[in-house]
Amino acid sequence: MAPFTLAHLSDPHLAPLPKPRLIELAGKRALGYVNWTRNRHKYQRREVLDALVADMKAQAPDHIAVTGDLVNLALEAEFAPARAWLDGVGPPDRVTTIPGNHDAYVRATSHRFGETFAPYLAGDDGRIGFPSVRRRGPLALISLSTAVPTLPLMATGTLGRDQLASLEGVLERLAAEDVFRVLLVHHPLKSDARQKRMTDAAALLALLKRHGVELILHGHDHVHSTAWFEGPNGNIPALGVPSASALAHGRYPAAAYNLFRIEKDNAGWRCDQTVRSLGAGFQIGQIKHVRLI
């Protein structure tokens, strides 16, 4: 079997931000809008995102995973341009996305992500909901949602009891199959920032310790990260990636994406990671290559 290549990018935070109506700036959005106009618009740049996506498509991955935060304030006017952008990344059979906390920024539009991106969310059974499973080549992509509206100054995520219970059944079924299981979730499974953490990460880690997956992909923190978590047959790598539209600023690196080359290796699996990142002159180049598994 030929190697399968999975690309992973996250947190595109699509610019420009549409001009909100005054009524839309009540509550949490008011602070988010001030942050965007004073700071974030300087380093969340559409030309960066376009350069990154063009380079990624040139690598001809077999599938692309986008782990959330496509929009910024979940304004009604943000969703149609975000869908147009994702359509340009690739068709729903070649691209999988999940929501991030910015995609469910406020309760009033928390349903819009599911409506707008339904073809990119649906599992192989056609159902829109989480967890969902999409089989692509040797992979089983398991999508979760931690996207819930939160109070101002909070960016936490939660899976919830029902999603965790359903996930256990999914992991039990897949454990008996010869597939490379990739878990997609927006929030990292471990965070030192109380206001940005996944509130029920401990419950998810307990499930993974019992049932396992081969790879975990996430976004949210806007940095390169690799962590390892206990599984039933060894440690599981969990990888985060910088915002796909970011110029380097402060402690945050420039936009990047991951490429994973996955293939059978005797009775097990081999997975190599390549990281490609924005450099000088808006050029994208390789900055890392490592064997994960």
C-alpha positions as protocol buffer text, in pm:
chain_id: "A"
residue {
  index: 1
  type: MET
  ca { x: 0 y: 0 z: 0 }
}
residue {
  index: 2
  type: ALA
  ca { x: 133 y: 345 z: -94 }
}
residue {
  index: 3
  type: PRO
  ca { x: 196 y: 594 z: 190 }
}
residue {
  index: 4
  type: PHE
  ca { x: -96 y: 821 z: 275 }
}
residue {
  index: 5
  type: THR
  ca { x: -26 y: 1193 z: 330 }
}
residue {
  index: 6
  type: LEU
  ca { x: -237 y: 1394 z: 573 }
}
residue {
  index: 7
  type: ALA
  ca { x: -197 y: 1773 z: 594 }
}
residue {
  index: 8
  type: HIS
  ca { x: -292 y: 1959 z: 911 }
}
residue {
  index: 9
  type: LEU
  ca { x: -351 y: 2331 z: 952 }
}
residue {
  index: 10
  type: SER
  ca { x: -545 y: 2523 z: 1214 }
}
residue {
  index: 11
  type: ASP
  ca { x: -675 y: 2858 z: 1331 }
}
residue {
  index: 12
  type: PRO
  ca { x: -693 y: 3047 z: 1000 }
}
residue {
  index: 13
  type: HIS
  ca { x: -892 y: 3329 z: 1169 }
}
residue {
  index: 14
  type: LEU
  ca { x: -1001 y: 3454 z: 829 }
}
residue {
  index: 15
  type: ALA
  ca { x: -939 y: 3818 z: 753 }
}
residue {
  index: 16
  type: PRO
  ca { x: -1061 y: 4076 z: 686 }
}
residue {
  index: 17
  type: LEU
  ca { x: -1321 y: 4096 z: 962 }
}
residue {
  index: 18
  type: PRO
  ca { x: -1657 y: 4220 z: 826 }
}
residue {
  index: 19
  type: LYS
  ca { x: -1778 y: 4545 z: 981 }
}
residue {
  index: 20
  type: PRO
  ca { x: -2018 y: 4440 z: 1256 }
}
residue {
  index: 21
  type: ARG
  ca { x: -2352 y: 4601 z: 1321 }
}
residue {
  index: 22
  type: LEU
  ca { x: -2374 y: 4784 z: 1652 }
}
residue {
  index: 23
  type: ILE
  ca { x: -2625 y: 4534 z: 1787 }
}
residue {
  index: 24
  type: GLU
  ca { x: -2373 y: 4253 z: 1725 }
}
residue {
  index: 25
  type: LEU
  ca { x: -2114 y: 4407 z: 1956 }
}
residue {
  index: 26
  type: ALA
  ca { x: -2299 y: 4340 z: 2280 }
}
residue {
  index: 27
  type: GLY
  ca { x: -2125 y: 4130 z: 2544 }
}
residue {
  index: 28
  type: LYS
  ca { x: -1821 y: 3921 z: 2459 }
}
residue {
  index: 29
  type: ARG
  ca { x: -1796 y: 4037 z: 2099 }
}
residue {
  index: 30
  type: ALA
  ca { x: -1724 y: 4396 z: 2210 }
}
residue {
  index: 31
  type: LEU
  ca { x: -1396 y: 4290 z: 2372 }
}
residue {
  index: 32
  type: GLY
  ca { x: -1310 y: 4065 z: 2079 }
}
residue {
  index: 33
  type: TYR
  ca { x: -1371 y: 4345 z: 1832 }
}
residue {
  index: 34
  type: VAL
  ca { x: -1149 y: 4586 z: 2025 }
}
residue {
  index: 35
  type: ASN
  ca { x: -875 y: 4322 z: 2036 }
}
residue {
  index: 36
  type: TRP
  ca { x: -906 y: 4266 z: 1660 }
}
residue {
  index: 37
  type: THR
  ca { x: -898 y: 4633 z: 1564 }
}
residue {
  index: 38
  type: ARG
  ca { x: -612 y: 4721 z: 1800 }
}
residue {
  index: 39
  type: ASN
  ca { x: -394 y: 4413 z: 1770 }
}
residue {
  index: 40
  type: ARG
  ca { x: -494 y: 4099 z: 1586 }
}
residue {
  index: 41
  type: HIS
  ca { x: -553 y: 4253 z: 1243 }
}
residue {
  index: 42
  type: LYS
  ca { x: -183 y: 4339 z: 1235 }
}
residue {
  index: 43
  type: TYR
  ca { x: -70 y: 3976 z: 1237 }
}
residue {
  index: 44
  type: GLN
  ca { x: -367 y: 3766 z: 1120 }
}
residue {
  index: 45
  type: ARG
  ca { x: -316 y: 3823 z: 748 }
}
residue {
  index: 46
  type: ARG
  ca { x: -504 y: 3680 z: 453 }
}
residue {
  index: 47
  type: GLU
  ca { x: -198 y: 3693 z: 227 }
}
residue {
  index: 48
  type: VAL
  ca { x: -13 y: 3471 z: 474 }
}
residue {
  index: 49
  type: LEU
  ca { x: -297 y: 3219 z: 473 }
}
residue {
  index: 50
  type: ASP
  ca { x: -316 y: 3220 z: 95 }
}
residue {
  index: 51
  type: ALA
  ca { x: 59 y: 3156 z: 62 }
}
residue {
  index: 52
  type: LEU
  ca { x: 44 y: 2870 z: 313 }
}
residue {
  index: 53
  type: VAL
  ca { x: -254 y: 2703 z: 146 }
}
residue {
  index: 54
  type: ALA
  ca { x: -97 y: 2735 z: -200 }
}
residue {
  index: 55
  type: ASP
  ca { x: 217 y: 2562 z: -75 }
}
residue {
  index: 56
  type: MET
  ca { x: 16 y: 2293 z: 100 }
}
residue {
  index: 57
  type: LYS
  ca { x: -186 y: 2217 z: -213 }
}
residue {
  index: 58
  type: ALA
  ca { x: 137 y: 2195 z: -412 }
}
residue {
  index: 59
  type: GLN
  ca { x: 244 y: 1907 z: -184 }
}
residue {
  index: 60
  type: ALA
  ca { x: -66 y: 1716 z: -307 }
}
residue {
  index: 61
  type: PRO
  ca { x: -175 y: 1564 z: 25 }
}
residue {
  index: 62
  type: ASP
  ca { x: -432 y: 1286 z: 15 }
}
residue {
  index: 63
  type: HIS
  ca { x: -643 y: 1460 z: 280 }
}
residue {
  index: 64
  type: ILE
  ca { x: -644 y: 1788 z: 475 }
}
residue {
  index: 65
  type: ALA
  ca { x: -756 y: 1842 z: 836 }
}
residue {
  index: 66
  type: VAL
  ca { x: -847 y: 2192 z: 961 }
}
residue {
  index: 67
  type: THR
  ca { x: -882 y: 2197 z: 1339 }
}
residue {
  index: 68
  type: GLY
  ca { x: -1101 y: 2499 z: 1399 }
}
residue {
  index: 69
  type: ASP
  ca { x: -1120 y: 2875 z: 1443 }
}
residue {
  index: 70
  type: LEU
  ca { x: -1204 y: 2953 z: 1083 }
}
residue {
  index: 71
  type: VAL
  ca { x: -1378 y: 3277 z: 1189 }
}
residue {
  index: 72
  type: ASN
  ca { x: -1311 y: 3535 z: 1458 }
}
residue {
  index: 73
  type: LEU
  ca { x: -1622 y: 3671 z: 1631 }
}
residue {
  index: 74
  type: ALA
  ca { x: -1879 y: 3435 z: 1476 }
}
residue {
  index: 75
  type: LEU
  ca { x: -2052 y: 3730 z: 1309 }
}
residue {
  index: 76
  type: GLU
  ca { x: -2325 y: 3624 z: 1069 }
}
residue {
  index: 77
  type: ALA
  ca { x: -2131 y: 3789 z: 785 }
}
residue {
  index: 78
  type: GLU
  ca { x: -1818 y: 3580 z: 853 }
}
residue {
  index: 79
  type: PHE
  ca { x: -1958 y: 3240 z: 769 }
}
residue {
  index: 80
  type: ALA
  ca { x: -2024 y: 3265 z: 394 }
}
residue {
  index: 81
  type: PRO
  ca { x: -1669 y: 3392 z: 317 }
}
residue {
  index: 82
  type: ALA
  ca { x: -1526 y: 3120 z: 541 }
}
residue {
  index: 83
  type: ARG
  ca { x: -1719 y: 2854 z: 350 }
}
residue {
  index: 84
  type: ALA
  ca { x: -1596 y: 2999 z: 19 }
}
residue {
  index: 85
  type: TRP
  ca { x: -1239 y: 2984 z: 150 }
}
residue {
  index: 86
  type: LEU
  ca { x: -1275 y: 2621 z: 261 }
}
residue {
  index: 87
  type: ASP
  ca { x: -1426 y: 2527 z: -75 }
}
residue {
  index: 88
  type: GLY
  ca { x: -1105 y: 2667 z: -227 }
}
residue {
  index: 89
  type: VAL
  ca { x: -891 y: 2449 z: 0 }
}
residue {
  index: 90
  type: GLY
  ca { x: -1058 y: 2136 z: -133 }
}
residue {
  index: 91
  type: PRO
  ca { x: -1384 y: 1942 z: -170 }
}
residue {
  index: 92
  type: PRO
  ca { x: -1553 y: 1780 z: 132 }
}
residue {
  index: 93
  type: ASP
  ca { x: -1427 y: 1433 z: 46 }
}
residue {
  index: 94
  type: ARG
  ca { x: -1067 y: 1564 z: 63 }
}
residue {
  index: 95
  type: VAL
  ca { x: -1101 y: 1807 z: 356 }
}
residue {
  index: 96
  type: THR
  ca { x: -1228 y: 1760 z: 712 }
}
residue {
  index: 97
  type: THR
  ca { x: -1287 y: 2046 z: 952 }
}
residue {
  index: 98
  type: ILE
  ca { x: -1401 y: 2081 z: 1312 }
}
residue {
  index: 99
  type: PRO
  ca { x: -1509 y: 2393 z: 1506 }
}
residue {
  index: 100
  type: GLY
  ca { x: -1298 y: 2594 z: 1747 }
}
residue {
  index: 101
  type: ASN
  ca { x: -1402 y: 2827 z: 2025 }
}
residue {
  index: 102
  type: HIS
  ca { x: -1410 y: 3129 z: 1793 }
}
residue {
  index: 103
  type: ASP
  ca { x: -1652 y: 2945 z: 1564 }
}
residue {
  index: 104
  type: ALA
  ca { x: -1896 y: 2926 z: 1857 }
}
residue {
  index: 105
  type: TYR
  ca { x: -1796 y: 3262 z: 2005 }
}
residue {
  index: 106
  type: VAL
  ca { x: -2147 y: 3358 z: 2119 }
}
residue {
  index: 107
  type: ARG
  ca { x: -2464 y: 3159 z: 2174 }
}
residue {
  index: 108
  type: ALA
  ca { x: -2665 y: 3349 z: 1909 }
}
residue {
  index: 109
  type: THR
  ca { x: -2460 y: 3205 z: 1620 }
}
residue {
  index: 110
  type: SER
  ca { x: -2316 y: 2891 z: 1780 }
}
residue {
  index: 111
  type: HIS
  ca { x: -2525 y: 2679 z: 1540 }
}
residue {
  index: 112
  type: ARG
  ca { x: -2393 y: 2845 z: 1224 }
}
residue {
  index: 113
  type: PHE
  ca { x: -2070 y: 2648 z: 1195 }
}
residue {
  index: 114
  type: GLY
  ca { x: -2256 y: 2319 z: 1171 }
}
residue {
  index: 115
  type: GLU
  ca { x: -2497 y: 2460 z: 914 }
}
residue {
  index: 116
  type: THR
  ca { x: -2231 y: 2627 z: 701 }
}
residue {
  index: 117
  type: PHE
  ca { x: -1973 y: 2350 z: 693 }
}
residue {
  index: 118
  type: ALA
  ca { x: -2200 y: 2045 z: 710 }
}
residue {
  index: 119
  type: PRO
  ca { x: -2042 y: 1861 z: 411 }
}
residue {
  index: 120
  type: TYR
  ca { x: -1698 y: 1898 z: 572 }
}
residue {
  index: 121
  type: LEU
  ca { x: -1822 y: 1771 z: 909 }
}
residue {
  index: 122
  type: ALA
  ca { x: -2042 y: 1476 z: 817 }
}
residue {
  index: 123
  type: GLY
  ca { x: -1923 y: 1130 z: 906 }
}
residue {
  index: 124
  type: ASP
  ca { x: -1930 y: 844 z: 661 }
}
residue {
  index: 125
  type: ASP
  ca { x: -2281 y: 765 z: 784 }
}
residue {
  index: 126
  type: GLY
  ca { x: -2395 y: 1110 z: 668 }
}
residue {
  index: 127
  type: ARG
  ca { x: -2468 y: 1227 z: 1023 }
}
residue {
  index: 128
  type: ILE
  ca { x: -2376 y: 1578 z: 1138 }
}
residue {
  index: 129
  type: GLY
  ca { x: -2262 y: 1555 z: 1498 }
}
residue {
  index: 130
  type: PHE
  ca { x: -1972 y: 1461 z: 1721 }
}
residue {
  index: 131
  type: PRO
  ca { x: -1793 y: 1235 z: 1746 }
}
residue {
  index: 132
  type: SER
  ca { x: -1791 y: 1152 z: 1375 }
}
residue {
  index: 133
  type: VAL
  ca { x: -1572 y: 911 z: 1181 }
}
residue {
  index: 134
  type: ARG
  ca { x: -1440 y: 953 z: 827 }
}
residue {
  index: 135
  type: ARG
  ca { x: -1235 y: 675 z: 669 }
}
residue {
  index: 136
  type: ARG
  ca { x: -979 y: 790 z: 418 }
}
residue {
  index: 137
  type: GLY
  ca { x: -730 y: 536 z: 288 }
}
residue {
  index: 138
  type: PRO
  ca { x: -579 y: 360 z: 592 }
}
residue {
  index: 139
  type: LEU
  ca { x: -698 y: 639 z: 824 }
}
residue {
  index: 140
  type: ALA
  ca { x: -998 y: 670 z: 1051 }
}
residue {
  index: 141
  type: LEU
  ca { x: -1041 y: 1041 z: 1123 }
}
residue {
  index: 142
  type: ILE
  ca { x: -1229 y: 1088 z: 1450 }
}
residue {
  index: 143
  type: SER
  ca { x: -1370 y: 1441 z: 1484 }
}
residue {
  index: 144
  type: LEU
  ca { x: -1460 y: 1597 z: 1819 }
}
residue {
  index: 145
  type: SER
  ca { x: -1602 y: 1936 z: 1913 }
}
residue {
  index: 146
  type: THR
  ca { x: -1491 y: 2136 z: 2215 }
}
residue {
  index: 147
  type: ALA
  ca { x: -1658 y: 2452 z: 2077 }
}
residue {
  index: 148
  type: VAL
  ca { x: -1894 y: 2607 z: 2331 }
}
residue {
  index: 149
  type: PRO
  ca { x: -1983 y: 2973 z: 2398 }
}
residue {
  index: 150
  type: THR
  ca { x: -1798 y: 3107 z: 2703 }
}
residue {
  index: 151
  type: LEU
  ca { x: -1790 y: 3417 z: 2919 }
}
residue {
  index: 152
  type: PRO
  ca { x: -1578 y: 3722 z: 2825 }
}
residue {
  index: 153
  type: LEU
  ca { x: -1203 y: 3665 z: 2863 }
}
residue {
  index: 154
  type: MET
  ca { x: -1253 y: 3287 z: 2859 }
}
residue {
  index: 155
  type: ALA
  ca { x: -1154 y: 3053 z: 2575 }
}
residue {
  index: 156
  type: THR
  ca { x: -1215 y: 2715 z: 2736 }
}
residue {
  index: 157
  type: GLY
  ca { x: -1353 y: 2414 z: 2554 }
}
residue {
  index: 158
  type: THR
  ca { x: -1571 y: 2125 z: 2669 }
}
residue {
  index: 159
  type: LEU
  ca { x: -1661 y: 1789 z: 2517 }
}
residue {
  index: 160
  type: GLY
  ca { x: -1945 y: 1705 z: 2754 }
}
residue {
  index: 161
  type: ARG
  ca { x: -2070 y: 1378 z: 2896 }
}
residue {
  index: 162
  type: ASP
  ca { x: -2270 y: 1269 z: 2589 }
}
residue {
  index: 163
  type: GLN
  ca { x: -1985 y: 1321 z: 2344 }
}
residue {
  index: 164
  type: LEU
  ca { x: -1742 y: 1137 z: 2570 }
}
residue {
  index: 165
  type: ALA
  ca { x: -1981 y: 844 z: 2609 }
}
residue {
  index: 166
  type: SER
  ca { x: -2028 y: 818 z: 2232 }
}
residue {
  index: 167
  type: LEU
  ca { x: -1653 y: 847 z: 2178 }
}
residue {
  index: 168
  type: GLU
  ca { x: -1588 y: 546 z: 2400 }
}
residue {
  index: 169
  type: GLY
  ca { x: -1809 y: 334 z: 2175 }
}
residue {
  index: 170
  type: VAL
  ca { x: -1631 y: 465 z: 1864 }
}
residue {
  index: 171
  type: LEU
  ca { x: -1287 y: 389 z: 2008 }
}
residue {
  index: 172
  type: GLU
  ca { x: -1395 y: 41 z: 2118 }
}
residue {
  index: 173
  type: ARG
  ca { x: -1510 y: -43 z: 1764 }
}
residue {
  index: 174
  type: LEU
  ca { x: -1205 y: 100 z: 1592 }
}
residue {
  index: 175
  type: ALA
  ca { x: -961 y: -72 z: 1828 }
}
residue {
  index: 176
  type: ALA
  ca { x: -1050 y: -403 z: 1666 }
}
residue {
  index: 177
  type: GLU
  ca { x: -977 y: -278 z: 1314 }
}
residue {
  index: 178
  type: ASP
  ca { x: -652 y: -236 z: 1123 }
}
residue {
  index: 179
  type: VAL
  ca { x: -675 y: 143 z: 1082 }
}
residue {
  index: 180
  type: PHE
  ca { x: -455 y: 439 z: 1173 }
}
residue {
  index: 181
  type: ARG
  ca { x: -675 y: 639 z: 1411 }
}
residue {
  index: 182
  type: VAL
  ca { x: -637 y: 1020 z: 1404 }
}
residue {
  index: 183
  type: LEU
  ca { x: -822 y: 1223 z: 1667 }
}
residue {
  index: 184
  type: LEU
  ca { x: -911 y: 1581 z: 1564 }
}
residue {
  index: 185
  type: VAL
  ca { x: -989 y: 1826 z: 1846 }
}
residue {
  index: 186
  type: HIS
  ca { x: -945 y: 2203 z: 1869 }
}
residue {
  index: 187
  type: HIS
  ca { x: -822 y: 2243 z: 2228 }
}
residue {
  index: 188
  type: PRO
  ca { x: -499 y: 2078 z: 2342 }
}
residue {
  index: 189
  type: LEU
  ca { x: -532 y: 1795 z: 2593 }
}
residue {
  index: 190
  type: LYS
  ca { x: -306 y: 1972 z: 2840 }
}
residue {
  index: 191
  type: SER
  ca { x: -288 y: 2347 z: 2907 }
}
residue {
  index: 192
  type: ASP
  ca { x: -125 y: 2561 z: 3172 }
}
residue {
  index: 193
  type: ALA
  ca { x: -369 y: 2846 z: 3102 }
}
residue {
  index: 194
  type: ARG
  ca { x: -688 y: 2799 z: 3302 }
}
residue {
  index: 195
  type: GLN
  ca { x: -885 y: 3033 z: 3076 }
}
residue {
  index: 196
  type: LYS
  ca { x: -786 y: 2838 z: 2760 }
}
residue {
  index: 197
  type: ARG
  ca { x: -800 y: 2477 z: 2875 }
}
residue {
  index: 198
  type: MET
  ca { x: -1026 y: 2185 z: 2783 }
}
residue {
  index: 199
  type: THR
  ca { x: -1233 y: 2151 z: 3097 }
}
residue {
  index: 200
  type: ASP
  ca { x: -1285 y: 1774 z: 3071 }
}
residue {
  index: 201
  type: ALA
  ca { x: -946 y: 1678 z: 2927 }
}
residue {
  index: 202
  type: ALA
  ca { x: -891 y: 1431 z: 3211 }
}
residue {
  index: 203
  type: ALA
  ca { x: -1193 y: 1228 z: 3101 }
}
residue {
  index: 204
  type: LEU
  ca { x: -1069 y: 1224 z: 2740 }
}
residue {
  index: 205
  type: LEU
  ca { x: -720 y: 1118 z: 2848 }
}
residue {
  index: 206
  type: ALA
  ca { x: -872 y: 833 z: 3051 }
}
residue {
  index: 207
  type: LEU
  ca { x: -1054 y: 706 z: 2741 }
}
residue {
  index: 208
  type: LEU
  ca { x: -740 y: 727 z: 2532 }
}
residue {
  index: 209
  type: LYS
  ca { x: -541 y: 542 z: 2798 }
}
residue {
  index: 210
  type: ARG
  ca { x: -790 y: 253 z: 2774 }
}
residue {
  index: 211
  type: HIS
  ca { x: -861 y: 244 z: 2400 }
}
residue {
  index: 212
  type: GLY
  ca { x: -588 y: 442 z: 2225 }
}
residue {
  index: 213
  type: VAL
  ca { x: -543 y: 621 z: 1895 }
}
residue {
  index: 214
  type: GLU
  ca { x: -230 y: 661 z: 1684 }
}
residue {
  index: 215
  type: LEU
  ca { x: -224 y: 1042 z: 1650 }
}
residue {
  index: 216
  type: ILE
  ca { x: -394 y: 1350 z: 1799 }
}
residue {
  index: 217
  type: LEU
  ca { x: -409 y: 1681 z: 1610 }
}
residue {
  index: 218
  type: HIS
  ca { x: -520 y: 2013 z: 1760 }
}
residue {
  index: 219
  type: GLY
  ca { x: -488 y: 2390 z: 1732 }
}
residue {
  index: 220
  type: HIS
  ca { x: -591 y: 2672 z: 1968 }
}
residue {
  index: 221
  type: ASP
  ca { x: -254 y: 2765 z: 2120 }
}
residue {
  index: 222
  type: HIS
  ca { x: -103 y: 2906 z: 1795 }
}
residue {
  index: 223
  type: VAL
  ca { x: 236 y: 2742 z: 1863 }
}
residue {
  index: 224
  type: HIS
  ca { x: 430 y: 2437 z: 1752 }
}
residue {
  index: 225
  type: SER
  ca { x: 381 y: 2164 z: 2010 }
}
residue {
  index: 226
  type: THR
  ca { x: 434 y: 1794 z: 2056 }
}
residue {
  index: 227
  type: ALA
  ca { x: 309 y: 1617 z: 2368 }
}
residue {
  index: 228
  type: TRP
  ca { x: 284 y: 1248 z: 2450 }
}
residue {
  index: 229
  type: PHE
  ca { x: -2 y: 1081 z: 2634 }
}
residue {
  index: 230
  type: GLU
  ca { x: -39 y: 730 z: 2768 }
}
residue {
  index: 231
  type: GLY
  ca { x: -221 y: 476 z: 2554 }
}
residue {
  index: 232
  type: PRO
  ca { x: -282 y: 104 z: 2597 }
}
residue {
  index: 233
  type: ASN
  ca { x: 16 y: 8 z: 2379 }
}
residue {
  index: 234
  type: GLY
  ca { x: 255 y: 298 z: 2430 }
}
residue {
  index: 235
  type: ASN
  ca { x: 253 y: 675 z: 2420 }
}
residue {
  index: 236
  type: ILE
  ca { x: 35 y: 870 z: 2177 }
}
residue {
  index: 237
  type: PRO
  ca { x: 174 y: 1184 z: 2004 }
}
residue {
  index: 238
  type: ALA
  ca { x: -43 y: 1498 z: 2016 }
}
residue {
  index: 239
  type: LEU
  ca { x: 60 y: 1782 z: 1785 }
}
residue {
  index: 240
  type: GLY
  ca { x: -42 y: 2145 z: 1767 }
}
residue {
  index: 241
  type: VAL
  ca { x: 41 y: 2397 z: 1497 }
}
residue {
  index: 242
  type: PRO
  ca { x: 62 y: 2779 z: 1475 }
}
residue {
  index: 243
  type: SER
  ca { x: -222 y: 2987 z: 1333 }
}
residue {
  index: 244
  type: ALA
  ca { x: -232 y: 2938 z: 956 }
}
residue {
  index: 245
  type: SER
  ca { x: -260 y: 3313 z: 893 }
}
residue {
  index: 246
  type: ALA
  ca { x: -10 y: 3450 z: 1145 }
}
residue {
  index: 247
  type: LEU
  ca { x: 294 y: 3666 z: 1107 }
}
residue {
  index: 248
  type: ALA
  ca { x: 548 y: 3593 z: 1379 }
}
residue {
  index: 249
  type: HIS
  ca { x: 483 y: 3815 z: 1683 }
}
residue {
  index: 250
  type: GLY
  ca { x: 591 y: 3797 z: 2045 }
}
residue {
  index: 251
  type: ARG
  ca { x: 612 y: 3433 z: 2152 }
}
residue {
  index: 252
  type: TYR
  ca { x: 398 y: 3319 z: 1861 }
}
residue {
  index: 253
  type: PRO
  ca { x: 573 y: 3175 z: 1554 }
}
residue {
  index: 254
  type: ALA
  ca { x: 484 y: 3238 z: 1192 }
}
residue {
  index: 255
  type: ALA
  ca { x: 215 y: 3041 z: 1014 }
}
residue {
  index: 256
  type: ALA
  ca { x: 289 y: 2673 z: 952 }
}
residue {
  index: 257
  type: TYR
  ca { x: 128 y: 2344 z: 869 }
}
residue {
  index: 258
  type: ASN
  ca { x: 210 y: 1979 z: 926 }
}
residue {
  index: 259
  type: LEU
  ca { x: 237 y: 1697 z: 674 }
}
residue {
  index: 260
  type: PHE
  ca { x: 213 y: 1340 z: 802 }
}
residue {
  index: 261
  type: ARG
  ca { x: 330 y: 1050 z: 584 }
}
residue {
  index: 262
  type: ILE
  ca { x: 159 y: 737 z: 712 }
}
residue {
  index: 263
  type: GLU
  ca { x: 220 y: 378 z: 602 }
}
residue {
  index: 264
  type: LYS
  ca { x: 214 y: 23 z: 729 }
}
residue {
  index: 265
  type: ASP
  ca { x: 539 y: -92 z: 888 }
}
residue {
  index: 266
  type: ASN
  ca { x: 536 y: -470 z: 930 }
}
residue {
  index: 267
  type: ALA
  ca { x: 265 y: -534 z: 1192 }
}
residue {
  index: 268
  type: GLY
  ca { x: 245 y: -169 z: 1297 }
}
residue {
  index: 269
  type: TRP
  ca { x: 254 y: 180 z: 1152 }
}
residue {
  index: 270
  type: ARG
  ca { x: 511 y: 438 z: 1053 }
}
residue {
  index: 271
  type: CYS
  ca { x: 430 y: 810 z: 1068 }
}
residue {
  index: 272
  type: ASP
  ca { x: 673 y: 1086 z: 966 }
}
residue {
  index: 273
  type: GLN
  ca { x: 605 y: 1453 z: 1035 }
}
residue {
  index: 274
  type: THR
  ca { x: 719 y: 1739 z: 812 }
}
residue {
  index: 275
  type: VAL
  ca { x: 662 y: 2100 z: 916 }
}
residue {
  index: 276
  type: ARG
  ca { x: 647 y: 2374 z: 652 }
}
residue {
  index: 277
  type: SER
  ca { x: 640 y: 2736 z: 765 }
}
residue {
  index: 278
  type: LEU
  ca { x: 630 y: 3097 z: 647 }
}
residue {
  index: 279
  type: GLY
  ca { x: 971 y: 3250 z: 595 }
}
residue {
  index: 280
  type: ALA
  ca { x: 1118 y: 3567 z: 447 }
}
residue {
  index: 281
  type: GLY
  ca { x: 944 y: 3715 z: 146 }
}
residue {
  index: 282
  type: PHE
  ca { x: 627 y: 3515 z: 214 }
}
residue {
  index: 283
  type: GLN
  ca { x: 809 y: 3200 z: 102 }
}
residue {
  index: 284
  type: ILE
  ca { x: 706 y: 2869 z: 257 }
}
residue {
  index: 285
  type: GLY
  ca { x: 977 y: 2616 z: 336 }
}
residue {
  index: 286
  type: GLN
  ca { x: 1047 y: 2305 z: 539 }
}
residue {
  index: 287
  type: ILE
  ca { x: 1169 y: 2366 z: 894 }
}
residue {
  index: 288
  type: LYS
  ca { x: 1143 y: 2017 z: 1044 }
}
residue {
  index: 289
  type: HIS
  ca { x: 1126 y: 1650 z: 954 }
}
residue {
  index: 290
  type: VAL
  ca { x: 1100 y: 1376 z: 1214 }
}
residue {
  index: 291
  type: ARG
  ca { x: 974 y: 1023 z: 1258 }
}
residue {
  index: 292
  type: LEU
  ca { x: 693 y: 1020 z: 1516 }
}
residue {
  index: 293
  type: ILE
  ca { x: 607 y: 652 z: 1514 }
}
